[in-house]
Coordinates of C-alpha atoms in Angstrom, one line a residue:
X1 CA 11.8 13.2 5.8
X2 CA 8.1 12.1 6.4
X3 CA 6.0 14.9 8.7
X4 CA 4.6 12.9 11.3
X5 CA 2.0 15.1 12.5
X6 CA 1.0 15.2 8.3
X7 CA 0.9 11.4 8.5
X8 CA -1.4 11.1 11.7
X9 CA -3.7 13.2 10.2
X10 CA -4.1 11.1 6.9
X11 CA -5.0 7.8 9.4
X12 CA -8.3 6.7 7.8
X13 CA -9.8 5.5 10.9
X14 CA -10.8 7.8 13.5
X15 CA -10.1 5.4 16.2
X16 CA -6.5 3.9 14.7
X17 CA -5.8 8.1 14.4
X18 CA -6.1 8.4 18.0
X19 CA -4.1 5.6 18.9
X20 CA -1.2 6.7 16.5
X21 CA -1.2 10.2 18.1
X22 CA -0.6 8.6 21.2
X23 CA 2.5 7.5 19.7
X24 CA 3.5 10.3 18.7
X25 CA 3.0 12.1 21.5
X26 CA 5.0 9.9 23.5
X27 CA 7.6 10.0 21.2
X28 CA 7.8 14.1 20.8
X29 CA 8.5 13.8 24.7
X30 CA 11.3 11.5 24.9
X31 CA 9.3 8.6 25.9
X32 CA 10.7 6.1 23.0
X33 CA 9.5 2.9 24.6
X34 CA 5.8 4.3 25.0
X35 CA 6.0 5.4 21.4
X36 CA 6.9 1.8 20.5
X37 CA 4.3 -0.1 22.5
X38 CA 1.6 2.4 21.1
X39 CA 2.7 2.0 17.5
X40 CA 2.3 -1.9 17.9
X41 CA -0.9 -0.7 19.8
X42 CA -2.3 1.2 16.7
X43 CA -1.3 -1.8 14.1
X44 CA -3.3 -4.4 16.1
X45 CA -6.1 -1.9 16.7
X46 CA -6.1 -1.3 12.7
X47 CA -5.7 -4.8 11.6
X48 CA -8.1 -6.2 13.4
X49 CA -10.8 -3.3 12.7
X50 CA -10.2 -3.8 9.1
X51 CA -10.4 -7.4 8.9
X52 CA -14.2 -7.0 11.3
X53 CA -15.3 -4.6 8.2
X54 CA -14.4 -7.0 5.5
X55 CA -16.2 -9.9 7.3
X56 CA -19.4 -6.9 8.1
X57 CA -19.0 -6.2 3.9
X58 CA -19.8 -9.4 3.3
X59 CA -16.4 -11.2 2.8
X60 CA -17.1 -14.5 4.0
X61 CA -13.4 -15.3 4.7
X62 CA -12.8 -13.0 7.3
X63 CA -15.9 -14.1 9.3
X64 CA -13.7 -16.7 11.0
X65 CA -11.7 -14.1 12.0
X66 CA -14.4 -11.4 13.5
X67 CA -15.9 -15.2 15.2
X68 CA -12.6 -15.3 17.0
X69 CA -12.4 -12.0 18.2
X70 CA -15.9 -11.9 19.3
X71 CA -15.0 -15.0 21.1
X72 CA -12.3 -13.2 23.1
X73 CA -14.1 -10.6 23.9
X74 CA -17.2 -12.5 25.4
X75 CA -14.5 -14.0 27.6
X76 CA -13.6 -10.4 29.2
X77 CA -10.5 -9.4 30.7
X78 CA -9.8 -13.2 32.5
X79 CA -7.1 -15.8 31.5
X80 CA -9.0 -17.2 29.0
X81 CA -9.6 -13.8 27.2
X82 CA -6.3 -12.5 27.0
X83 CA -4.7 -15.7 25.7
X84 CA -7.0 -15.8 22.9
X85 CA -6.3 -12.5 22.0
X86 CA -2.6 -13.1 21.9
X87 CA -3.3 -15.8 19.8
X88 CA -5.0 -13.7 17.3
X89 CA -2.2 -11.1 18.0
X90 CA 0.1 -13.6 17.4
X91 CA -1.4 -14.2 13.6
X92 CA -2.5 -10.5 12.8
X93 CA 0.3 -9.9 10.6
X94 CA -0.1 -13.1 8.9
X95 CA -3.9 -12.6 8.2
X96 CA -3.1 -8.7 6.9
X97 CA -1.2 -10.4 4.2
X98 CA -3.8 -13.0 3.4
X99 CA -6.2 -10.9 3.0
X100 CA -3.6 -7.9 0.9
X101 CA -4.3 -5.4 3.8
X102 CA 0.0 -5.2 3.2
X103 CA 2.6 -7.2 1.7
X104 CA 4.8 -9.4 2.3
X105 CA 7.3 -6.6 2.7
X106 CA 5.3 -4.5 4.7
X107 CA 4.8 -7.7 7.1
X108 CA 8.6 -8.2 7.6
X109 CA 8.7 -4.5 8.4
X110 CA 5.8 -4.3 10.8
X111 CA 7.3 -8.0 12.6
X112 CA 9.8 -5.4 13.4
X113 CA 7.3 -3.1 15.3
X114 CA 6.2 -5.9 17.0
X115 CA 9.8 -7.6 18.2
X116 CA 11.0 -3.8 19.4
X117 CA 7.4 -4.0 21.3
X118 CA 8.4 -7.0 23.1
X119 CA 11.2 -5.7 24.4
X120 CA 10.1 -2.5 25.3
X121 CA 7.1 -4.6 27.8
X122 CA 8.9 -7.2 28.3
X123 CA 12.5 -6.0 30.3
X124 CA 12.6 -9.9 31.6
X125 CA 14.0 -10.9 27.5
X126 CA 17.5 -9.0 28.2
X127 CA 20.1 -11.7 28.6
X128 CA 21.7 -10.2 31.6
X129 CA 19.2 -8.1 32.9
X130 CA 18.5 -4.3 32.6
X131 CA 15.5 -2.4 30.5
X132 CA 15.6 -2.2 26.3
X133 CA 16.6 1.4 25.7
X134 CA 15.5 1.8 22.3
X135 CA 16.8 5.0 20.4
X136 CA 14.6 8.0 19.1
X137 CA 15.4 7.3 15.3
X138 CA 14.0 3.5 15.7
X139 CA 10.9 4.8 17.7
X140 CA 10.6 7.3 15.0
X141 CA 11.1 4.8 11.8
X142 CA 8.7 2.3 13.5
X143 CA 6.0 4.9 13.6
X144 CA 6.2 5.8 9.9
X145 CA 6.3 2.2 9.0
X146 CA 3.5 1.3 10.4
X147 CA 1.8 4.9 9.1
X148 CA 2.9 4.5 5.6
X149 CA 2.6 0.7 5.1
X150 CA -0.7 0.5 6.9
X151 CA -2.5 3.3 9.1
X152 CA -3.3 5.4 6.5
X153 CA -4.7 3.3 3.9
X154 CA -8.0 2.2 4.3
X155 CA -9.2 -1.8 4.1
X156 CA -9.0 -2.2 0.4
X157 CA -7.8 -5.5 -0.4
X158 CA -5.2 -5.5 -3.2
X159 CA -6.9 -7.6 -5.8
X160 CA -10.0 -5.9 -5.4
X161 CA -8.2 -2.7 -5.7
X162 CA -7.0 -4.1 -9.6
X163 CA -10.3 -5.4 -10.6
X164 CA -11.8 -1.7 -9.7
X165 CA -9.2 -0.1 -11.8
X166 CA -9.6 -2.2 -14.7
X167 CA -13.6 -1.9 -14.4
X168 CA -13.3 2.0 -14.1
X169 CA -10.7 2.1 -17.6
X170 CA -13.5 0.2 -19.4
X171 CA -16.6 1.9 -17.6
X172 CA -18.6 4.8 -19.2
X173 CA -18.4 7.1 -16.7
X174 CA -14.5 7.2 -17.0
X175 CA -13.2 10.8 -16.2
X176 CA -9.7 11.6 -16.9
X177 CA -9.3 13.5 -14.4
X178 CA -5.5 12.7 -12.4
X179 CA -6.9 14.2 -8.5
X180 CA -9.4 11.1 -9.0
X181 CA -6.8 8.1 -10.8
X182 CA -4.3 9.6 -8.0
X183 CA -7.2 9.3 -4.8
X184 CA -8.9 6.5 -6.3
X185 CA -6.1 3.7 -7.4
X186 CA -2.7 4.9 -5.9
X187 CA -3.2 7.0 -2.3
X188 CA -5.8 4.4 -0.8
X189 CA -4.7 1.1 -2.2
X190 CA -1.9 -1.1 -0.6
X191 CA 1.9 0.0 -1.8
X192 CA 1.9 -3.8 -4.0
X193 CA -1.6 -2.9 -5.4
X194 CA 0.4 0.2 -6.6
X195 CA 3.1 -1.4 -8.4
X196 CA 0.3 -3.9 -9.5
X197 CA -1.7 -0.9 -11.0
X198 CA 0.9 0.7 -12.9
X199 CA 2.2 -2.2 -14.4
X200 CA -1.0 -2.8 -15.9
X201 CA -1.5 0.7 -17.3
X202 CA 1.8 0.8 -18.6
X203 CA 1.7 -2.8 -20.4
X204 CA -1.9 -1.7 -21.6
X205 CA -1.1 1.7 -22.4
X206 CA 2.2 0.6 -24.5
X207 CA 0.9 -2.7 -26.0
X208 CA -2.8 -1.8 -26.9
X209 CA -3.9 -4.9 -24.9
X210 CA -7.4 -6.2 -25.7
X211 CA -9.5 -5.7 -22.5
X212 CA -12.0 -8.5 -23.0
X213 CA -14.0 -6.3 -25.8
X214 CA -15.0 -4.1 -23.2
X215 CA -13.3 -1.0 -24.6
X216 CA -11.7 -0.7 -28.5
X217 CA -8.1 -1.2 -27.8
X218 CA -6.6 1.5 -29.0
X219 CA -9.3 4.1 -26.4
X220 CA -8.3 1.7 -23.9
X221 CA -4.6 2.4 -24.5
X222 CA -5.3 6.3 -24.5
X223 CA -7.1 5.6 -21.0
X224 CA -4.3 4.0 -19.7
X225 CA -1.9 6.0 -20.7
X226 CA -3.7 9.0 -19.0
X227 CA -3.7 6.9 -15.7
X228 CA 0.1 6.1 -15.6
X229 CA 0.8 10.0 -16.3
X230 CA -1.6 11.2 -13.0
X231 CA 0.6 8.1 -11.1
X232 CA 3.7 9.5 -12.6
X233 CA 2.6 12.7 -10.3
X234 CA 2.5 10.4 -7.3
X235 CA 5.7 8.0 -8.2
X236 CA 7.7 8.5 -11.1
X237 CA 10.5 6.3 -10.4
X238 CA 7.9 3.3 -10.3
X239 CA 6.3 4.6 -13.2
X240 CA 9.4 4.6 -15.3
X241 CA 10.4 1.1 -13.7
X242 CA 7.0 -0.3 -15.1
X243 CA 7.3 1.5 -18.7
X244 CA 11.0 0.6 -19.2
X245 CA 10.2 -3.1 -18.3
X246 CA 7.9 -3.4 -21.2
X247 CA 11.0 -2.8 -23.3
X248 CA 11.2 -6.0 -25.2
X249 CA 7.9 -6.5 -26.0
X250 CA 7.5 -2.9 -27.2
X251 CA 10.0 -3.9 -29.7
X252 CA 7.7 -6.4 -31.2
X253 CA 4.3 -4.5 -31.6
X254 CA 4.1 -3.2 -35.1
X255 CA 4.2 0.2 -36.5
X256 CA 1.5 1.8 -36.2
X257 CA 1.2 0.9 -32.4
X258 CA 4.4 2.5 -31.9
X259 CA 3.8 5.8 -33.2
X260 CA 0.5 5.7 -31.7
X261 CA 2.5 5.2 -28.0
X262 CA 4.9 8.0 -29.3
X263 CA 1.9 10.3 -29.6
X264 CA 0.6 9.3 -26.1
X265 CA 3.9 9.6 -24.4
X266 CA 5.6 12.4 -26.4
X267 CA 6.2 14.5 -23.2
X268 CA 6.9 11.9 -20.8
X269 CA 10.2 11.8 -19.7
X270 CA 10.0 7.8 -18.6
X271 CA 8.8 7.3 -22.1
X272 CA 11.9 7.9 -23.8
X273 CA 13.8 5.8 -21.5
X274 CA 12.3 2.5 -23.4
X275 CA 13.1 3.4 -27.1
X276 CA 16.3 3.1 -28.7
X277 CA 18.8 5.8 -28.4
X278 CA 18.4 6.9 -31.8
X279 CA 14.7 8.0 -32.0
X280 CA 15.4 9.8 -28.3
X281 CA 17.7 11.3 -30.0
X282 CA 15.8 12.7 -32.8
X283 CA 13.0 14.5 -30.8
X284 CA 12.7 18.0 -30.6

């Protein structure tokens, strides 16, 4: 079971931490529909920070965005203000996907936050009357969605994320050192940037892919290989899902390819889950 108080902590951005902390202080002391407004209170506060910084870094897609906001706020807390800040509101979750801040999975979740919010504010939705009374396990499992799937991951936009790994496998100043692969290119990067990640060291690492000349094949491979291990420490069971899928096309590289993958991955337990049951058979 996540540790909540562990999970605030790791919130990237001082301000979003603060927020989220409210939540969870509202929900340590019973107060379940606080916790659920704040929660929604921390993901809009997070979304729309990070989308400002990618329009201040330059992105020239999320200007539009930080225009609209800024808009908003010039028209202070009046009508006009607050309906064009549920209008963006409205779109946050949509534009955190655009722009690979989550996925589309982590969107349908987070919709969640956002419906439960609703009726928490908004007792006037109930049918026939009465207050939402939501239960401590939903206040609780909205909280560490919206930690895990967002809050603590900084703005790093998923194919950005890729295109850093691939450049640091082929740079000079690789180091193989797992704290840094694990820090690096699987704690801060979205949960589909991870799956994206692996997938690519594991085809790479198994298949001795050509990077574009940037790298001899085969040291590229080793590299690789080193980087799905120091995942493998994070998430095996994605790891091993990644390596196992390569299964077919493992079959076709030649010889020499394979033992070299053999040699890489003689201790990995998710390697021996892709060859046949013969050669697992026969290591010692």
């Amino acid at each position: 079971m996540a540790d909540l108080d562990t999970l605030v902590n790791q919130v990237w951005s001082p301000e979003t931490r603060h927020l989220a902390g409210e939540a969870l202080r509202c929900y340590n002391a019973g107060a379940f529909r606080a916790s659920i407004a704040a929660t929604w209170t921390a993901v809009t506060a997070d979304i729309i920070t990070k989308l400002i910084g990618l329009a201040d870094d330059g992105d020239s897609t999320a200007i539009p965005f930080r225009t609209a906001v800024t808009n908003a706020q010039a028209h202070g807390l009046n009508r006009e203000g607050v309906k064009a800040m549920q209008a963006i509101e409205a779109d946050l979750l949509t534009d955190a996907e655009k722009f690979e801040l989550i996925d589309a999975i982590d969107a349908h979740e987070l919709s969640r936050i956002q419906e439960d919010r609703n009726l928490c504010v908004h007792p006037s939705l109930r049918l026939h009357g009465g207050t939402y009374e939501p239960h401590a396990e939903v206040a609780r499992g909205h909280l560490v969605v919206a930690l895990t799937a967002l809050l603590t991951h900084p703005p790093t936009q998923g194919s950005r994320a890729l295109d850093e790994f691939k450049s640091y496998i082929c740079d000079s100043s690789f180091s193989p050192t797992p704290a840094h692969l694990q820090a690096a290119y699987f704690d801060r990067v979205p949960s589909a940037a991870q799956r994206r990640i692996i997938q690519l060291a594991a085809k790479s690492a198994l298949l001795e892919l050509d990077p574009g000349g940037l790298l001899p094949a085969i040291e590229h491979a080793d590299r690789m290989a080193v980087a799905l291990e120091a995942f493998a420490a994070r998430n095996r069971a994605l790891v091993r899902e990644a390596v196992t899928g390569q299964r077919d096309r493992f079959g076709t590289v030649d010889g020499p390819a394979q033992m070299r993958a053999l040699i890489r991955f003689a201790d990995a337990d998710y390697f021996w889950d892709l060859v046949d049951e013969g050669l697992a058979n026969r290591r010692s």
